[in-house]
mmCIF file with all atom_site columns, C-alpha atoms in Angstrom:
data_model
loop_
_atom_site.group_PDB
_atom_site.id
_atom_site.type_symbol
_atom_site.label_atom_id
_atom_site.label_alt_id
_atom_site.label_comp_id
_atom_site.label_asym_id
_atom_site.label_entity_id
_atom_site.label_seq_id
_atom_site.pdbx_PDB_ins_code
_atom_site.Cartn_x
_atom_site.Cartn_y
_atom_site.Cartn_z
_atom_site.occupancy
_atom_site.B_iso_or_equiv
_atom_site.pdbx_formal_charge
_atom_site.auth_seq_id
_atom_site.auth_comp_id
_atom_site.auth_asym_id
_atom_site.auth_atom_id
_atom_site.pdbx_PDB_model_num
ATOM 1   C CA . MET A 1 1   ? 36.215  14.623  -13.046 1.00 46.00 ? 82  MET A CA 1
ATOM 2   C CA . GLU A 1 2   ? 36.590  15.147  -9.378  1.00 51.00 ? 83  GLU A CA 1
ATOM 3   C CA . PRO A 1 3   ? 35.244  12.444  -7.038  1.00 52.00 ? 84  PRO A CA 1
ATOM 4   C CA . THR A 1 4   ? 32.460  13.687  -4.853  1.00 51.00 ? 85  THR A CA 1
ATOM 5   C CA . ASP A 1 5   ? 30.982  12.791  -1.244  1.00 55.00 ? 86  ASP A CA 1
ATOM 6   C CA . GLN A 1 6   ? 27.057  12.286  -2.821  1.00 56.00 ? 87  GLN A CA 1
ATOM 7   C CA . PRO A 1 7   ? 26.301  8.739   -3.661  1.00 61.00 ? 88  PRO A CA 1
ATOM 8   C CA . GLU A 1 8   ? 25.475  8.245   -7.135  1.00 73.00 ? 89  GLU A CA 1
ATOM 9   C CA . SER A 1 9   ? 21.633  8.134   -8.121  1.00 79.00 ? 90  SER A CA 1
ATOM 10  C CA . PRO A 1 10  ? 19.459  4.983   -8.850  1.00 83.00 ? 91  PRO A CA 1
ATOM 11  C CA . VAL A 1 11  ? 18.304  6.960   -11.629 1.00 91.00 ? 92  VAL A CA 1
ATOM 12  C CA . ALA A 1 12  ? 20.294  9.374   -13.698 1.00 88.00 ? 93  ALA A CA 1
ATOM 13  C CA . GLY A 1 13  ? 19.118  12.797  -14.232 1.00 88.00 ? 94  GLY A CA 1
ATOM 14  C CA . LEU A 1 14  ? 17.285  12.856  -10.678 1.00 94.00 ? 95  LEU A CA 1
ATOM 15  C CA . THR A 1 15  ? 18.356  14.140  -7.715  1.00 94.00 ? 96  THR A CA 1
ATOM 16  C CA . ASN A 1 16  ? 17.403  11.791  -4.479  1.00 94.00 ? 97  ASN A CA 1
ATOM 17  C CA . PRO A 1 17  ? 14.606  9.779   -6.395  1.00 95.00 ? 98  PRO A CA 1
ATOM 18  C CA . GLN A 1 18  ? 11.951  8.242   -4.327  1.00 94.00 ? 99  GLN A CA 1
ATOM 19  C CA . GLY A 1 19  ? 9.497   5.585   -4.694  1.00 94.00 ? 100 GLY A CA 1
ATOM 20  C CA . LEU A 1 20  ? 6.558   6.749   -2.523  1.00 94.00 ? 101 LEU A CA 1
ATOM 21  C CA . ALA A 1 21  ? 3.716   4.269   -3.668  1.00 93.00 ? 102 ALA A CA 1
ATOM 22  C CA . LEU A 1 22  ? 2.901   1.832   -5.760  1.00 95.00 ? 103 LEU A CA 1
ATOM 23  C CA . GLU A 1 23  ? -0.653  1.022   -6.619  1.00 95.00 ? 104 GLU A CA 1
ATOM 24  C CA . ARG A 1 24  ? -2.745  -0.888  -8.918  1.00 94.00 ? 105 ARG A CA 1
ATOM 25  C CA . PHE A 1 25  ? -5.249  0.800   -11.045 1.00 87.00 ? 106 PHE A CA 1
ATOM 26  C CA . LEU A 1 26  ? -7.457  0.493   -14.204 1.00 88.00 ? 107 LEU A CA 1
ATOM 27  C CA . ILE A 1 27  ? -6.739  1.938   -17.562 1.00 85.00 ? 108 ILE A CA 1
ATOM 28  C CA . ARG A 1 28  ? -8.170  2.070   -21.556 1.00 81.00 ? 109 ARG A CA 1
ATOM 29  C CA . THR A 1 29  ? -5.679  2.278   -24.021 1.00 75.00 ? 110 THR A CA 1
ATOM 30  C CA . ARG A 1 30  ? -6.380  3.522   -27.687 1.00 78.00 ? 111 ARG A CA 1
ATOM 31  C CA . GLY A 1 31  ? -8.090  1.134   -29.305 1.00 74.00 ? 112 GLY A CA 1
ATOM 32  C CA . GLY A 1 32  ? -8.199  -1.100  -26.847 1.00 72.00 ? 113 GLY A CA 1
ATOM 33  C CA . PRO A 1 33  ? -11.715 -2.752  -26.520 1.00 80.00 ? 114 PRO A CA 1
ATOM 34  C CA . SER A 1 34  ? -11.384 -3.523  -22.679 1.00 82.00 ? 115 SER A CA 1
ATOM 35  C CA . THR A 1 35  ? -10.277 -1.940  -19.512 1.00 84.00 ? 116 THR A CA 1
ATOM 36  C CA . GLN A 1 36  ? -7.097  -3.422  -18.369 1.00 84.00 ? 117 GLN A CA 1
ATOM 37  C CA . SER A 1 37  ? -4.966  -3.122  -14.870 1.00 87.00 ? 118 SER A CA 1
ATOM 38  C CA . ALA A 1 38  ? -1.839  -0.967  -14.489 1.00 94.00 ? 119 ALA A CA 1
ATOM 39  C CA . TRP A 1 39  ? 0.485   -0.437  -11.978 1.00 95.00 ? 120 TRP A CA 1
ATOM 40  C CA . ARG A 1 40  ? 1.380   3.350   -10.937 1.00 96.00 ? 121 ARG A CA 1
ATOM 41  C CA . LEU A 1 41  ? 4.618   4.203   -9.069  1.00 97.00 ? 122 LEU A CA 1
ATOM 42  C CA . ALA A 1 42  ? 4.613   7.644   -7.697  1.00 97.00 ? 123 ALA A CA 1
ATOM 43  C CA . VAL A 1 43  ? 7.834   9.362   -7.280  1.00 97.00 ? 124 VAL A CA 1
ATOM 44  C CA . ALA A 1 44  ? 9.320   12.174  -5.169  1.00 97.00 ? 125 ALA A CA 1
ATOM 45  C CA . SER A 1 45  ? 12.462  13.518  -6.739  1.00 96.00 ? 126 SER A CA 1
ATOM 46  C CA . GLY A 1 46  ? 14.560  17.091  -6.248  1.00 95.00 ? 127 GLY A CA 1
ATOM 47  C CA . GLU A 1 47  ? 13.310  17.959  -9.380  1.00 96.00 ? 128 GLU A CA 1
ATOM 48  C CA . GLY A 1 48  ? 9.544   17.828  -8.638  1.00 96.00 ? 129 GLY A CA 1
ATOM 49  C CA . PRO A 1 49  ? 6.759   14.969  -8.363  1.00 97.00 ? 130 PRO A CA 1
ATOM 50  C CA . GLY A 1 50  ? 6.448   12.143  -10.959 1.00 97.00 ? 131 GLY A CA 1
ATOM 51  C CA . ALA A 1 51  ? 5.200   8.873   -11.717 1.00 97.00 ? 132 ALA A CA 1
ATOM 52  C CA . ILE A 1 52  ? 5.773   5.553   -13.780 1.00 97.00 ? 133 ILE A CA 1
ATOM 53  C CA . ILE A 1 53  ? 2.999   3.834   -15.498 1.00 96.00 ? 134 ILE A CA 1
ATOM 54  C CA . LEU A 1 54  ? 3.542   0.098   -16.212 1.00 96.00 ? 135 LEU A CA 1
ATOM 55  C CA . VAL A 1 55  ? 0.990   -1.208  -18.890 1.00 92.00 ? 136 VAL A CA 1
ATOM 56  C CA . GLU A 1 56  ? 1.046   -4.958  -19.213 1.00 87.00 ? 137 GLU A CA 1
ATOM 57  C CA . VAL A 1 57  ? -0.765  -5.710  -22.405 1.00 81.00 ? 138 VAL A CA 1
ATOM 58  C CA . SER A 1 58  ? 0.082   -9.487  -22.398 1.00 80.00 ? 139 SER A CA 1
ATOM 59  C CA . PRO A 1 59  ? 2.786   -11.763 -20.915 1.00 84.00 ? 140 PRO A CA 1
ATOM 60  C CA . GLU A 1 60  ? 5.089   -10.722 -23.737 1.00 89.00 ? 141 GLU A CA 1
ATOM 61  C CA . GLU A 1 61  ? 4.368   -6.871  -24.035 1.00 88.00 ? 142 GLU A CA 1
ATOM 62  C CA . THR A 1 62  ? 4.656   -4.490  -21.809 1.00 91.00 ? 143 THR A CA 1
ATOM 63  C CA . PHE A 1 63  ? 5.183   -0.381  -22.092 1.00 92.00 ? 144 PHE A CA 1
ATOM 64  C CA . TYR A 1 64  ? 5.787   2.760   -19.701 1.00 96.00 ? 145 TYR A CA 1
ATOM 65  C CA . ARG A 1 65  ? 4.373   6.002   -19.800 1.00 95.00 ? 146 ARG A CA 1
ATOM 66  C CA . GLY A 1 66  ? 5.812   8.572   -17.655 1.00 97.00 ? 147 GLY A CA 1
ATOM 67  C CA . GLU A 1 67  ? 4.106   11.359  -15.739 1.00 96.00 ? 148 GLU A CA 1
ATOM 68  C CA . GLY A 1 68  ? 5.634   14.649  -14.134 1.00 97.00 ? 149 GLY A CA 1
ATOM 69  C CA . VAL A 1 69  ? 9.346   14.747  -14.102 1.00 97.00 ? 150 VAL A CA 1
ATOM 70  C CA . PHE A 1 70  ? 9.598   11.341  -16.413 1.00 97.00 ? 151 PHE A CA 1
ATOM 71  C CA . LEU A 1 71  ? 7.371   12.731  -18.937 1.00 97.00 ? 152 LEU A CA 1
ATOM 72  C CA . GLY A 1 72  ? 9.050   12.066  -22.464 1.00 96.00 ? 153 GLY A CA 1
ATOM 73  C CA . TRP A 1 73  ? 11.230  9.841   -21.417 1.00 97.00 ? 154 TRP A CA 1
ATOM 74  C CA . PRO A 1 74  ? 11.841  6.764   -23.531 1.00 97.00 ? 155 PRO A CA 1
ATOM 75  C CA . GLN A 1 75  ? 10.686  3.244   -22.587 1.00 96.00 ? 156 GLN A CA 1
ATOM 76  C CA . ASP A 1 76  ? 14.353  1.765   -21.905 1.00 96.00 ? 157 ASP A CA 1
ATOM 77  C CA . ARG A 1 77  ? 14.918  4.653   -19.314 1.00 96.00 ? 158 ARG A CA 1
ATOM 78  C CA . LEU A 1 78  ? 11.453  4.332   -18.010 1.00 97.00 ? 159 LEU A CA 1
ATOM 79  C CA . GLU A 1 79  ? 11.821  0.672   -17.693 1.00 96.00 ? 160 GLU A CA 1
ATOM 80  C CA . ALA A 1 80  ? 15.106  1.311   -15.799 1.00 96.00 ? 161 ALA A CA 1
ATOM 81  C CA . ALA A 1 81  ? 13.616  3.913   -13.342 1.00 96.00 ? 162 ALA A CA 1
ATOM 82  C CA . TYR A 1 82  ? 10.658  1.549   -12.819 1.00 96.00 ? 163 TYR A CA 1
ATOM 83  C CA . ARG A 1 83  ? 13.032  -1.298  -11.633 1.00 95.00 ? 164 ARG A CA 1
ATOM 84  C CA . ALA A 1 84  ? 15.136  1.110   -9.564  1.00 95.00 ? 165 ALA A CA 1
ATOM 85  C CA . LEU A 1 85  ? 12.707  2.828   -7.672  1.00 96.00 ? 166 LEU A CA 1
ATOM 86  C CA . CYS A 1 86  ? 10.113  0.145   -7.322  1.00 92.00 ? 167 CYS A CA 1
ATOM 87  C CA . PRO A 1 87  ? 9.545   -0.923  -3.897  1.00 85.00 ? 168 PRO A CA 1
ATOM 88  C CA . LYS A 1 88  ? 11.304  -4.171  -2.662  1.00 78.00 ? 169 LYS A CA 1
ATOM 89  C CA . SER A 1 89  ? 9.344   -6.935  -1.079  1.00 68.00 ? 170 SER A CA 1
ATOM 90  C CA . GLU A 1 90  ? 10.208  -7.739  2.193   1.00 66.00 ? 171 GLU A CA 1
ATOM 91  C CA . GLU A 1 91  ? 8.655   -11.054 1.804   1.00 61.00 ? 172 GLU A CA 1
ATOM 92  C CA . PRO A 1 92  ? 11.329  -13.983 0.919   1.00 59.00 ? 173 PRO A CA 1
ATOM 93  C CA . ASP A 1 93  ? 11.204  -15.619 -2.255  1.00 56.00 ? 174 ASP A CA 1
ATOM 94  C CA . PHE A 1 94  ? 9.400   -18.417 -2.698  1.00 57.00 ? 175 PHE A CA 1
ATOM 95  C CA . GLU A 1 95  ? 11.343  -21.927 -2.568  1.00 63.00 ? 176 GLU A CA 1
ATOM 96  C CA . LEU A 1 96  ? 9.905   -24.965 -3.792  1.00 63.00 ? 177 LEU A CA 1
ATOM 97  C CA . HIS A 1 97  ? 11.821  -27.558 -1.901  1.00 62.00 ? 178 HIS A CA 1
ATOM 98  C CA . GLN A 1 98  ? 12.131  -31.310 -3.414  1.00 66.00 ? 179 GLN A CA 1
ATOM 99  C CA . LEU A 1 99  ? 11.050  -33.937 -0.859  1.00 65.00 ? 180 LEU A CA 1
ATOM 100 C CA . GLY A 1 100 ? 11.826  -37.439 -0.581  1.00 57.00 ? 181 GLY A CA 1
#
């Protein structure tokens, strides 16, 4: 394999993926008795647009759903792409200082 000048993509299989917008929206799941909130990460890439939806059913149970270029991706690959492309907070991490 020859070295290239191209940096490695943060998401395998996509060219120049970029997280565009992260927004909260309401979702209903099959068999679910109520409406829940989810996170939708819109993404642009050389292969086309897509989105990854993160649904937090409970603190112990989450799942991802892919749209567009992410359609049909397995859960572990969607999770890795979501984490790689999710915008990073510009605020410093919260620290609790011990006084006294």
